[in-house]
PDB file of C-alpha atoms and ligand atoms in Angstrom:
ATOM      1  CA  MET A   1      -8.964   7.491 -17.528  1.00 91.00           C
ATOM      2  CA  ASP A   2      -9.532   4.120 -15.925  1.00 95.00           C
ATOM      3  CA  HIS A   3     -12.888   2.855 -14.664  1.00 96.00           C
ATOM      4  CA  ARG A   4     -11.607  -0.240 -12.907  1.00 98.00           C
ATOM      5  CA  PRO A   5     -12.199  -0.354  -9.130  1.00 98.00           C
ATOM      6  CA  ILE A   6      -9.724   0.259  -6.305  1.00 98.00           C
ATOM      7  CA  GLY A   7      -9.215  -2.608  -3.837  1.00 98.00           C
ATOM      8  CA  VAL A   8      -8.916  -1.798  -0.124  1.00 98.00           C
ATOM      9  CA  PHE A   9      -8.319  -4.292   2.665  1.00 98.00           C
ATOM     10  CA  ASP A  10      -7.756  -4.549   6.380  1.00 97.00           C
ATOM     11  CA  SER A  11      -8.056  -7.197   9.069  1.00 96.00           C
ATOM     12  CA  GLY A  12     -11.459  -5.763   9.996  1.00 95.00           C
ATOM     13  CA  LEU A  13     -13.220  -2.427  10.309  1.00 92.00           C
ATOM     14  CA  GLY A  14     -10.160  -0.178  10.494  1.00 93.00           C
ATOM     15  CA  GLY A  15      -9.673   0.122   6.743  1.00 96.00           C
ATOM     16  CA  LEU A  16     -12.987   1.964   6.573  1.00 95.00           C
ATOM     17  CA  THR A  17     -11.060   5.010   7.782  1.00 94.00           C
ATOM     18  CA  ALA A  18      -9.347   4.924   4.375  1.00 96.00           C
ATOM     19  CA  VAL A  19     -12.616   4.165   2.549  1.00 97.00           C
ATOM     20  CA  ARG A  20     -14.354   7.149   4.152  1.00 96.00           C
ATOM     21  CA  GLU A  21     -11.573   9.425   2.980  1.00 96.00           C
ATOM     22  CA  LEU A  22     -11.488   7.858  -0.510  1.00 97.00           C
ATOM     23  CA  MET A  23     -15.233   8.431  -0.882  1.00 97.00           C
ATOM     24  CA  HIS A  24     -14.653  12.061  -0.004  1.00 96.00           C
ATOM     25  CA  LEU A  25     -11.528  12.627  -2.144  1.00 98.00           C
ATOM     26  CA  LEU A  26     -12.406  10.401  -5.104  1.00 98.00           C
ATOM     27  CA  PRO A  27     -16.211  10.211  -5.294  1.00 97.00           C
ATOM     28  CA  ARG A  28     -16.177   8.886  -8.876  1.00 98.00           C
ATOM     29  CA  GLU A  29     -14.176   5.763  -8.014  1.00 98.00           C
ATOM     30  CA  ASP A  30     -15.560   2.258  -7.487  1.00 98.00           C
ATOM     31  CA  ILE A  31     -14.128   0.584  -4.378  1.00 98.00           C
ATOM     32  CA  VAL A  32     -14.045  -3.077  -3.353  1.00 98.00           C
ATOM     33  CA  TYR A  33     -13.461  -3.424   0.399  1.00 98.00           C
ATOM     34  CA  PHE A  34     -12.438  -6.592   2.192  1.00 98.00           C
ATOM     35  CA  GLY A  35     -12.293  -6.901   5.999  1.00 97.00           C
ATOM     36  CA  ASP A  36     -10.847 -10.162   7.305  1.00 98.00           C
ATOM     37  CA  THR A  37     -13.217 -10.220  10.265  1.00 96.00           C
ATOM     38  CA  ALA A  38     -12.856 -13.976  10.830  1.00 97.00           C
ATOM     39  CA  ARG A  39      -9.150 -13.574  11.614  1.00 97.00           C
ATOM     40  CA  VAL A  40      -8.906 -10.095  13.182  1.00 95.00           C
ATOM     41  CA  PRO A  41      -6.716  -9.084  15.019  1.00 95.00           C
ATOM     42  CA  TYR A  42      -3.544  -9.561  12.956  1.00 96.00           C
ATOM     43  CA  GLY A  43      -1.346  -7.422  15.190  1.00 94.00           C
ATOM     44  CA  GLY A  44      -0.208 -10.081  17.664  1.00 90.00           C
ATOM     45  CA  ARG A  45       0.706 -12.629  14.977  1.00 95.00           C
ATOM     46  CA  SER A  46       4.060 -13.539  13.422  1.00 96.00           C
ATOM     47  CA  PRO A  47       5.266 -11.805  10.235  1.00 95.00           C
ATOM     48  CA  GLU A  48       4.908 -15.144   8.363  1.00 97.00           C
ATOM     49  CA  THR A  49       1.252 -15.549   9.356  1.00 98.00           C
ATOM     50  CA  ILE A  50       0.482 -11.908   8.537  1.00 97.00           C
ATOM     51  CA  LEU A  51       2.053 -12.318   5.067  1.00 98.00           C
ATOM     52  CA  LYS A  52       0.071 -15.512   4.462  1.00 98.00           C
ATOM     53  CA  PHE A  53      -3.187 -13.741   5.393  1.00 98.00           C
ATOM     54  CA  ALA A  54      -2.215 -10.691   3.321  1.00 98.00           C
ATOM     55  CA  ARG A  55      -1.608 -12.849   0.226  1.00 98.00           C
ATOM     56  CA  GLN A  56      -5.060 -14.400   0.613  1.00 98.00           C
ATOM     57  CA  ASP A  57      -6.601 -10.935   1.034  1.00 98.00           C
ATOM     58  CA  MET A  58      -4.792  -9.761  -2.118  1.00 98.00           C
ATOM     59  CA  ASN A  59      -5.785 -12.900  -4.054  1.00 98.00           C
ATOM     60  CA  PHE A  60      -9.436 -12.323  -3.195  1.00 98.00           C
ATOM     61  CA  LEU A  61      -9.304  -8.650  -4.189  1.00 98.00           C
ATOM     62  CA  CYS A  62      -7.412  -9.439  -7.387  1.00 98.00           C
ATOM     63  CA  SER A  63     -10.329 -11.669  -8.459  1.00 97.00           C
ATOM     64  CA  PHE A  64     -11.743  -8.241  -9.429  1.00 97.00           C
ATOM     65  CA  ASP A  65      -9.996  -6.411 -12.243  1.00 96.00           C
ATOM     66  CA  LEU A  66      -8.423  -3.691 -10.075  1.00 98.00           C
ATOM     67  CA  LYS A  67      -6.344  -0.669 -11.021  1.00 98.00           C
ATOM     68  CA  ALA A  68      -4.705  -0.273  -7.584  1.00 98.00           C
ATOM     69  CA  VAL A  69      -4.809  -1.592  -4.011  1.00 98.00           C
ATOM     70  CA  VAL A  70      -4.678   0.281  -0.713  1.00 98.00           C
ATOM     71  CA  ILE A  71      -3.381  -1.840   2.150  1.00 98.00           C
ATOM     72  CA  ALA A  72      -5.465  -0.027   4.751  1.00 98.00           C
ATOM     73  CA  CYS A  73      -3.810  -1.976   7.538  1.00 97.00           C
ATOM     74  CA  GLY A  74      -0.760  -0.781   9.423  1.00 97.00           C
ATOM     75  CA  THR A  75       0.187  -4.311  10.418  1.00 97.00           C
ATOM     76  CA  VAL A  76       0.255  -5.631   6.845  1.00 98.00           C
ATOM     77  CA  SER A  77       1.929  -2.453   5.574  1.00 98.00           C
ATOM     78  CA  THR A  78       4.756  -2.648   8.136  1.00 97.00           C
ATOM     79  CA  THR A  79       5.436  -6.349   7.672  1.00 97.00           C
ATOM     80  CA  SER A  80       4.447  -7.381   4.145  1.00 98.00           C
ATOM     81  CA  LEU A  81       4.343  -4.392   1.768  1.00 98.00           C
ATOM     82  CA  ALA A  82       7.670  -5.104   0.035  1.00 97.00           C
ATOM     83  CA  ALA A  83       6.812  -8.774  -0.591  1.00 98.00           C
ATOM     84  CA  LEU A  84       3.338  -7.942  -1.915  1.00 98.00           C
ATOM     85  CA  ARG A  85       4.766  -5.279  -4.248  1.00 98.00           C
ATOM     86  CA  ARG A  86       7.148  -7.874  -5.684  1.00 98.00           C
ATOM     87  CA  GLU A  87       4.424 -10.484  -6.108  1.00 98.00           C
ATOM     88  CA  TYR A  88       1.499  -8.492  -7.550  1.00 98.00           C
ATOM     89  CA  ASP A  89       1.643  -6.530 -10.737  1.00 97.00           C
ATOM     90  CA  LEU A  90      -0.393  -3.432  -9.828  1.00 97.00           C
ATOM     91  CA  PRO A  91       0.218  -0.256  -7.836  1.00 98.00           C
ATOM     92  CA  ILE A  92      -0.024  -0.913  -4.082  1.00 98.00           C
ATOM     93  CA  ILE A  93      -0.205   1.867  -1.485  1.00 98.00           C
ATOM     94  CA  GLY A  94       0.453   1.110   2.182  1.00 98.00           C
ATOM     95  CA  VAL A  95      -0.098   3.369   5.171  1.00 98.00           C
ATOM     96  CA  VAL A  96       3.448   3.646   6.542  1.00 98.00           C
ATOM     97  CA  GLY A  97       5.129   6.006   4.057  1.00 98.00           C
ATOM     98  CA  PRO A  98       2.247   8.494   3.785  1.00 98.00           C
ATOM     99  CA  THR A  99       1.667   8.561   7.579  1.00 98.00           C
ATOM    100  CA  ALA A 100       5.331   8.862   8.584  1.00 98.00           C
ATOM    101  CA  ARG A 101       6.002  11.541   5.955  1.00 98.00           C
ATOM    102  CA  ALA A 102       3.025  13.579   7.196  1.00 98.00           C
ATOM    103  CA  ALA A 103       4.250  13.273  10.804  1.00 98.00           C
ATOM    104  CA  ALA A 104       7.839  14.179   9.889  1.00 98.00           C
ATOM    105  CA  ARG A 105       6.548  17.349   8.185  1.00 97.00           C
ATOM    106  CA  CYS A 106       4.145  18.231  10.991  1.00 97.00           C
ATOM    107  CA  THR A 107       6.331  18.038  14.115  1.00 98.00           C
ATOM    108  CA  LYS A 108       7.769  21.256  15.537  1.00 97.00           C
ATOM    109  CA  ASN A 109       9.660  19.870  18.522  1.00 97.00           C
ATOM    110  CA  GLY A 110      10.871  16.703  16.734  1.00 97.00           C
ATOM    111  CA  LYS A 111       9.041  14.413  19.200  1.00 98.00           C
ATOM    112  CA  ILE A 112       6.699  12.110  17.303  1.00 98.00           C
ATOM    113  CA  GLY A 113       4.564   9.491  19.023  1.00 98.00           C
ATOM    114  CA  LEU A 114       3.595   6.247  17.320  1.00 98.00           C
ATOM    115  CA  ILE A 115       0.810   4.003  18.530  1.00 98.00           C
ATOM    116  CA  ALA A 116       0.215   0.808  16.573  1.00 98.00           C
ATOM    117  CA  THR A 117      -0.079  -2.960  16.909  1.00 96.00           C
ATOM    118  CA  ALA A 118       2.740  -5.015  18.420  1.00 96.00           C
ATOM    119  CA  ALA A 119       3.792  -6.310  14.974  1.00 95.00           C
ATOM    120  CA  SER A 120       4.027  -2.766  13.571  1.00 97.00           C
ATOM    121  CA  ILE A 121       6.006  -1.428  16.527  1.00 97.00           C
ATOM    122  CA  ARG A 122       8.414  -4.394  16.318  1.00 96.00           C
ATOM    123  CA  SER A 123       8.998  -3.767  12.584  1.00 96.00           C
ATOM    124  CA  GLY A 124      10.579  -0.312  13.007  1.00 97.00           C
ATOM    125  CA  ALA A 125       8.994   0.648   9.655  1.00 98.00           C
ATOM    126  CA  TYR A 126       7.586   4.035  10.723  1.00 98.00           C
ATOM    127  CA  GLU A 127      10.879   5.043  12.372  1.00 98.00           C
ATOM    128  CA  ALA A 128      12.799   4.238   9.176  1.00 97.00           C
ATOM    129  CA  VAL A 129      10.679   6.647   7.103  1.00 98.00           C
ATOM    130  CA  VAL A 130      10.744   9.410   9.747  1.00 98.00           C
ATOM    131  CA  SER A 131      14.535   9.291  10.030  1.00 97.00           C
ATOM    132  CA  ARG A 132      14.853   9.617   6.243  1.00 97.00           C
ATOM    133  CA  GLU A 133      12.398  12.504   6.034  1.00 96.00           C
ATOM    134  CA  ASN A 134      13.380  14.399   9.165  1.00 96.00           C
ATOM    135  CA  PRO A 135      16.714  13.297  10.679  1.00 95.00           C
ATOM    136  CA  ALA A 136      16.034  15.474  13.748  1.00 94.00           C
ATOM    137  CA  GLY A 137      12.771  13.622  14.398  1.00 96.00           C
ATOM    138  CA  ARG A 138      12.603  11.059  17.190  1.00 97.00           C
ATOM    139  CA  VAL A 139       9.840   8.426  17.330  1.00 98.00           C
ATOM    140  CA  TYR A 140       8.367   7.174  20.624  1.00 98.00           C
ATOM    141  CA  GLY A 141       6.504   3.932  19.905  1.00 98.00           C
ATOM    142  CA  LYS A 142       3.897   2.152  21.991  1.00 98.00           C
ATOM    143  CA  ALA A 143       1.996  -1.020  21.146  1.00 97.00           C
ATOM    144  CA  CYS A 144      -1.684  -0.856  22.066  1.00 97.00           C
ATOM    145  CA  PRO A 145      -2.935  -4.445  21.645  1.00 96.00           C
ATOM    146  CA  LEU A 146      -6.321  -3.894  23.316  1.00 97.00           C
ATOM    147  CA  PHE A 147      -7.416  -1.109  20.960  1.00 96.00           C
ATOM    148  CA  VAL A 148      -8.362  -3.272  17.944  1.00 94.00           C
ATOM    149  CA  PRO A 149     -10.609  -5.722  19.860  1.00 94.00           C
ATOM    150  CA  LEU A 150     -12.257  -2.825  21.692  1.00 95.00           C
ATOM    151  CA  VAL A 151     -12.958  -0.926  18.451  1.00 93.00           C
ATOM    152  CA  GLU A 152     -14.249  -4.092  16.739  1.00 90.00           C
ATOM    153  CA  ASN A 153     -16.656  -4.436  19.666  1.00 91.00           C
ATOM    154  CA  GLY A 154     -17.942  -0.887  19.419  1.00 90.00           C
ATOM    155  CA  ARG A 155     -16.079   0.458  22.478  1.00 94.00           C
ATOM    156  CA  PHE A 156     -14.642   3.597  20.866  1.00 94.00           C
ATOM    157  CA  ARG A 157     -16.676   6.501  22.214  1.00 94.00           C
ATOM    158  CA  VAL A 158     -15.760   9.266  24.629  1.00 96.00           C
ATOM    159  CA  GLY A 159     -17.471   8.470  27.934  1.00 96.00           C
ATOM    160  CA  ASP A 160     -17.039   4.694  27.584  1.00 97.00           C
ATOM    161  CA  PRO A 161     -15.180   3.896  30.834  1.00 97.00           C
ATOM    162  CA  VAL A 162     -13.380   0.832  29.431  1.00 97.00           C
ATOM    163  CA  ILE A 163     -11.777   2.561  26.442  1.00 98.00           C
ATOM    164  CA  GLU A 164     -10.993   5.680  28.477  1.00 98.00           C
ATOM    165  CA  ILE A 165      -9.083   3.697  31.140  1.00 98.00           C
ATOM    166  CA  VAL A 166      -7.193   1.609  28.562  1.00 98.00           C
ATOM    167  CA  ALA A 167      -6.324   4.631  26.405  1.00 98.00           C
ATOM    168  CA  GLY A 168      -5.266   6.679  29.443  1.00 98.00           C
ATOM    169  CA  GLU A 169      -2.794   3.988  30.417  1.00 98.00           C
ATOM    170  CA  TYR A 170      -1.423   3.445  26.897  1.00 98.00           C
ATOM    171  CA  LEU A 171      -0.969   7.156  26.205  1.00 98.00           C
ATOM    172  CA  GLN A 172       0.601   8.237  29.493  1.00 97.00           C
ATOM    173  CA  SER A 173       4.161   7.649  28.214  1.00 95.00           C
ATOM    174  CA  MET A 174       3.451   9.779  25.103  1.00 95.00           C
ATOM    175  CA  LYS A 175       2.253  12.618  27.321  1.00 96.00           C
ATOM    176  CA  ASP A 176       5.315  12.260  29.561  1.00 97.00           C
ATOM    177  CA  GLU A 177       7.629  12.476  26.514  1.00 97.00           C
ATOM    178  CA  GLY A 178       5.913  15.678  25.330  1.00 97.00           C
ATOM    179  CA  VAL A 179       5.212  14.530  21.758  1.00 98.00           C
ATOM    180  CA  ASP A 180       3.590  17.219  19.607  1.00 98.00           C
ATOM    181  CA  THR A 181       2.534  14.800  16.837  1.00 98.00           C
ATOM    182  CA  LEU A 182       1.012  11.350  17.238  1.00 98.00           C
ATOM    183  CA  MET A 183       0.852   8.818  14.407  1.00 98.00           C
ATOM    184  CA  LEU A 184      -2.242   6.617  14.627  1.00 98.00           C
ATOM    185  CA  GLY A 185      -0.255   3.822  12.992  1.00 97.00           C
ATOM    186  CA  CYS A 186      -3.096   1.323  12.942  1.00 97.00           C
ATOM    187  CA  THR A 187      -6.120   2.146  10.807  1.00 95.00           C
ATOM    188  CA  HIS A 188      -8.504   1.168  13.598  1.00 95.00           C
ATOM    189  CA  TYR A 189      -7.203   3.960  15.814  1.00 96.00           C
ATOM    190  CA  PRO A 190      -8.736   6.950  13.958  1.00 94.00           C
ATOM    191  CA  LEU A 191     -12.068   5.596  15.214  1.00 94.00           C
ATOM    192  CA  LEU A 192     -10.653   6.488  18.640  1.00 96.00           C
ATOM    193  CA  SER A 193      -9.633  10.024  17.612  1.00 96.00           C
ATOM    194  CA  ASP A 194     -12.037  11.696  20.034  1.00 97.00           C
ATOM    195  CA  VAL A 195     -10.899   9.556  22.963  1.00 98.00           C
ATOM    196  CA  ILE A 196      -7.208   9.964  22.077  1.00 98.00           C
ATOM    197  CA  GLY A 197      -7.560  13.692  21.330  1.00 98.00           C
ATOM    198  CA  LYS A 198      -9.228  14.262  24.711  1.00 97.00           C
ATOM    199  CA  ILE A 199      -6.351  12.543  26.531  1.00 98.00           C
ATOM    200  CA  MET A 200      -3.500  14.097  24.520  1.00 98.00           C
ATOM    201  CA  GLY A 201      -4.981  17.602  24.475  1.00 97.00           C
ATOM    202  CA  PRO A 202      -5.224  20.232  21.727  1.00 96.00           C
ATOM    203  CA  GLY A 203      -1.449  20.768  21.413  1.00 96.00           C
ATOM    204  CA  VAL A 204      -0.913  17.331  19.850  1.00 98.00           C
ATOM    205  CA  THR A 205      -1.685  16.725  16.166  1.00 98.00           C
ATOM    206  CA  LEU A 206      -3.079  13.277  15.378  1.00 98.00           C
ATOM    207  CA  ILE A 207      -2.014  11.789  12.030  1.00 98.00           C
ATOM    208  CA  ASP A 208      -4.727   9.487  10.637  1.00 97.00           C
ATOM    209  CA  SER A 209      -3.105   6.585   8.744  1.00 96.00           C
ATOM    210  CA  GLY A 210      -6.253   5.733   6.755  1.00 95.00           C
ATOM    211  CA  ARG A 211      -6.620   9.328   5.587  1.00 96.00           C
ATOM    212  CA  GLU A 212      -2.940   9.679   4.631  1.00 97.00           C
ATOM    213  CA  ALA A 213      -3.061   6.455   2.576  1.00 98.00           C
ATOM    214  CA  ALA A 214      -6.171   7.703   0.750  1.00 97.00           C
ATOM    215  CA  ARG A 215      -4.427  10.998  -0.058  1.00 98.00           C
ATOM    216  CA  ALA A 216      -1.390   9.113  -1.374  1.00 98.00           C
ATOM    217  CA  LEU A 217      -3.632   7.035  -3.630  1.00 98.00           C
ATOM    218  CA  LYS A 218      -5.243  10.165  -5.066  1.00 98.00           C
ATOM    219  CA  THR A 219      -1.798  11.532  -5.924  1.00 98.00           C
ATOM    220  CA  LEU A 220      -0.779   8.239  -7.553  1.00 98.00           C
ATOM    221  CA  LEU A 221      -3.944   7.913  -9.662  1.00 98.00           C
ATOM    222  CA  THR A 222      -3.668  11.546 -10.744  1.00 98.00           C
ATOM    223  CA  GLU A 223       0.002  11.267 -11.715  1.00 97.00           C
ATOM    224  CA  ARG A 224      -0.595   8.058 -13.706  1.00 97.00           C
ATOM    225  CA  ASP A 225      -3.790   9.301 -15.337  1.00 97.00           C
ATOM    226  CA  LEU A 226      -5.798   6.470 -13.767  1.00 97.00           C
ATOM    227  CA  LEU A 227      -8.728   8.495 -12.385  1.00 98.00           C
ATOM    228  CA  SER A 228     -12.278   7.539 -13.277  1.00 98.00           C
ATOM    229  CA  ASP A 229     -14.679  10.051 -14.832  1.00 96.00           C
ATOM    230  CA  ALA A 230     -17.825   8.062 -13.961  1.00 97.00           C
ATOM    231  CA  PRO A 231     -20.600  10.277 -12.527  1.00 97.00           C
ATOM    232  CA  GLN A 232     -20.608   8.448  -9.184  1.00 96.00           C
ATOM    233  CA  GLY A 233     -18.562   5.589  -7.702  1.00 97.00           C
ATOM    234  CA  ASP A 234     -19.945   2.500  -5.945  1.00 96.00           C
ATOM    235  CA  THR A 235     -18.487   0.634  -2.980  1.00 96.00           C
ATOM    236  CA  SER A 236     -18.887  -3.127  -2.404  1.00 96.00           C
ATOM    237  CA  TYR A 237     -18.109  -4.664   0.972  1.00 97.00           C
ATOM    238  CA  PHE A 238     -16.888  -8.194   1.714  1.00 98.00           C
ATOM    239  CA  VAL A 239     -15.971  -9.806   5.040  1.00 98.00           C
ATOM    240  CA  SER A 240     -14.793 -13.270   6.066  1.00 98.00           C
ATOM    241  CA  ASP A 241     -17.151 -13.698   9.058  1.00 97.00           C
ATOM    242  CA  THR A 242     -20.845 -13.032   9.597  1.00 96.00           C
ATOM    243  CA  VAL A 243     -22.031  -9.740   8.161  1.00 97.00           C
ATOM    244  CA  ASP A 244     -24.303  -8.447  10.942  1.00 92.00           C
ATOM    245  CA  GLY A 245     -21.787  -6.856  13.325  1.00 90.00           C
ATOM    246  CA  PHE A 246     -19.781  -5.364  10.469  1.00 94.00           C
ATOM    247  CA  GLU A 247     -22.899  -3.956   8.788  1.00 95.00           C
ATOM    248  CA  ALA A 248     -24.017  -2.237  11.976  1.00 91.00           C
ATOM    249  CA  MET A 249     -20.604  -0.788  12.835  1.00 89.00           C
ATOM    250  CA  ALA A 250     -19.746   0.227   9.274  1.00 92.00           C
ATOM    251  CA  SER A 251     -23.147   1.926   8.838  1.00 92.00           C
ATOM    252  CA  LEU A 252     -22.512   3.962  11.979  1.00 85.00           C
ATOM    253  CA  PHE A 253     -19.000   4.895  10.958  1.00 87.00           C
ATOM    254  CA  LEU A 254     -19.735   5.722   7.307  1.00 91.00           C
ATOM    255  CA  ARG A 255     -23.068   7.346   8.229  1.00 85.00           C
ATOM    256  CA  SER A 256     -24.857   5.351   5.579  1.00 90.00           C
ATOM    257  CA  ASP A 257     -27.106   2.310   5.896  1.00 92.00           C
ATOM    258  CA  LEU A 258     -25.203  -0.776   4.674  1.00 93.00           C
ATOM    259  CA  LYS A 259     -27.910  -3.276   5.620  1.00 91.00           C
ATOM    260  CA  GLY A 260     -27.946  -6.033   2.998  1.00 92.00           C
ATOM    261  CA  MET A 261     -24.880  -4.613   1.231  1.00 95.00           C
ATOM    262  CA  VAL A 262     -22.125  -6.682   2.864  1.00 97.00           C
ATOM    263  CA  GLN A 263     -21.273 -10.167   1.585  1.00 98.00           C
ATOM    264  CA  GLN A 264     -19.474 -12.958   3.397  1.00 98.00           C
ATOM    265  CA  ILE A 265     -16.755 -14.897   1.557  1.00 98.00           C
ATOM    266  CA  ASN A 266     -14.560 -17.868   2.464  1.00 98.00           C
ATOM    267  CA  ILE A 267     -11.062 -16.347   2.553  1.00 98.00           C
ATOM    268  CA  GLU A 268      -9.423 -19.768   3.060  1.00 97.00           C
ATOM    269  CA  LYS A 269     -10.242 -20.551  -0.603  1.00 97.00           C
ATOM    270  CA  TYR A 270      -7.863 -17.840  -1.833  1.00 97.00           C
TER     271      TYR A 270
HETATM  272  N1  DGL B   1      -6.236  -2.015  11.201  1.00 91.08           N
HETATM  273  C1  DGL B   1      -5.146  -2.925  11.477  1.00 91.08           C
HETATM  274  C2  DGL B   1      -3.835  -2.147  11.476  1.00 91.08           C
HETATM  275  O1  DGL B   1      -3.836  -1.086  10.872  1.00 91.08           O
HETATM  276  C3  DGL B   1      -5.443  -3.723  12.686  1.00 91.08           C
HETATM  277  C4  DGL B   1      -4.465  -4.814  12.917  1.00 91.08           C
HETATM  278  C5  DGL B   1      -4.964  -5.971  13.702  1.00 91.08           C
HETATM  279  O2  DGL B   1      -5.840  -6.664  13.186  1.00 91.08           O
HETATM  280  O3  DGL B   1      -4.430  -6.193  14.796  1.00 91.08           O
HETATM  281  O4  DGL B   1      -2.811  -2.527  11.983  1.00 91.08           O
END
């Protein structure tokens, strides 16, 4: 048993897709969430800048006495996971392995789509795991740089003409290839599941990177006997920019009123 909290971070809102799943799978756990809203998006930046930001995010979270960290950010997971695992002495789960393994298991025709940020697509990290897990699997990657800013600005609903046009254009090549499985390789993208599902159609399975990372953490905590037996877990939320927009969007997404529950911190201090 271990009552210490779990740290979760992302460049912004996207990591809440992992938090939502953690709350469902591990309701007794305390969670500390950090969204680097002052510096989102990370996905168009260099690997060096992403690693620098990721170290600051980790340093802030590690100011709490954590038992594990979930990097609920595809961009940090694809570019910085190995370095962070060397530098920090606690279990760290990223989204790449769990997501790519789930996709490799799921595909029937061997055609797996990957949508993610430019940095993640460039890294080749998802492809590397798929080819290990399912040598017959082929990954078709597409960077979707407009998705994160649109989601951060609340443009993620079916019927919103802007997101529907952008998503239609980004996903056309996946439809043309005939993928039967699509990895949402950025944790912001599950917020677009309805929009993406409508375009891809019912024959394509969407793999939610936030959810897969949460499942992998549950397995890890169970195997290492690190689960909490508290009656009910608590979640604290921190961001690096003003709290208002995040509070409103997070409340909508988590279906719970977070007004007054989000704190702003200065991430440059870490
Ligand atoms: N949620 C982040 C990811 O999974 C968004 C990256 C960004 O800030 O561009 O990649």
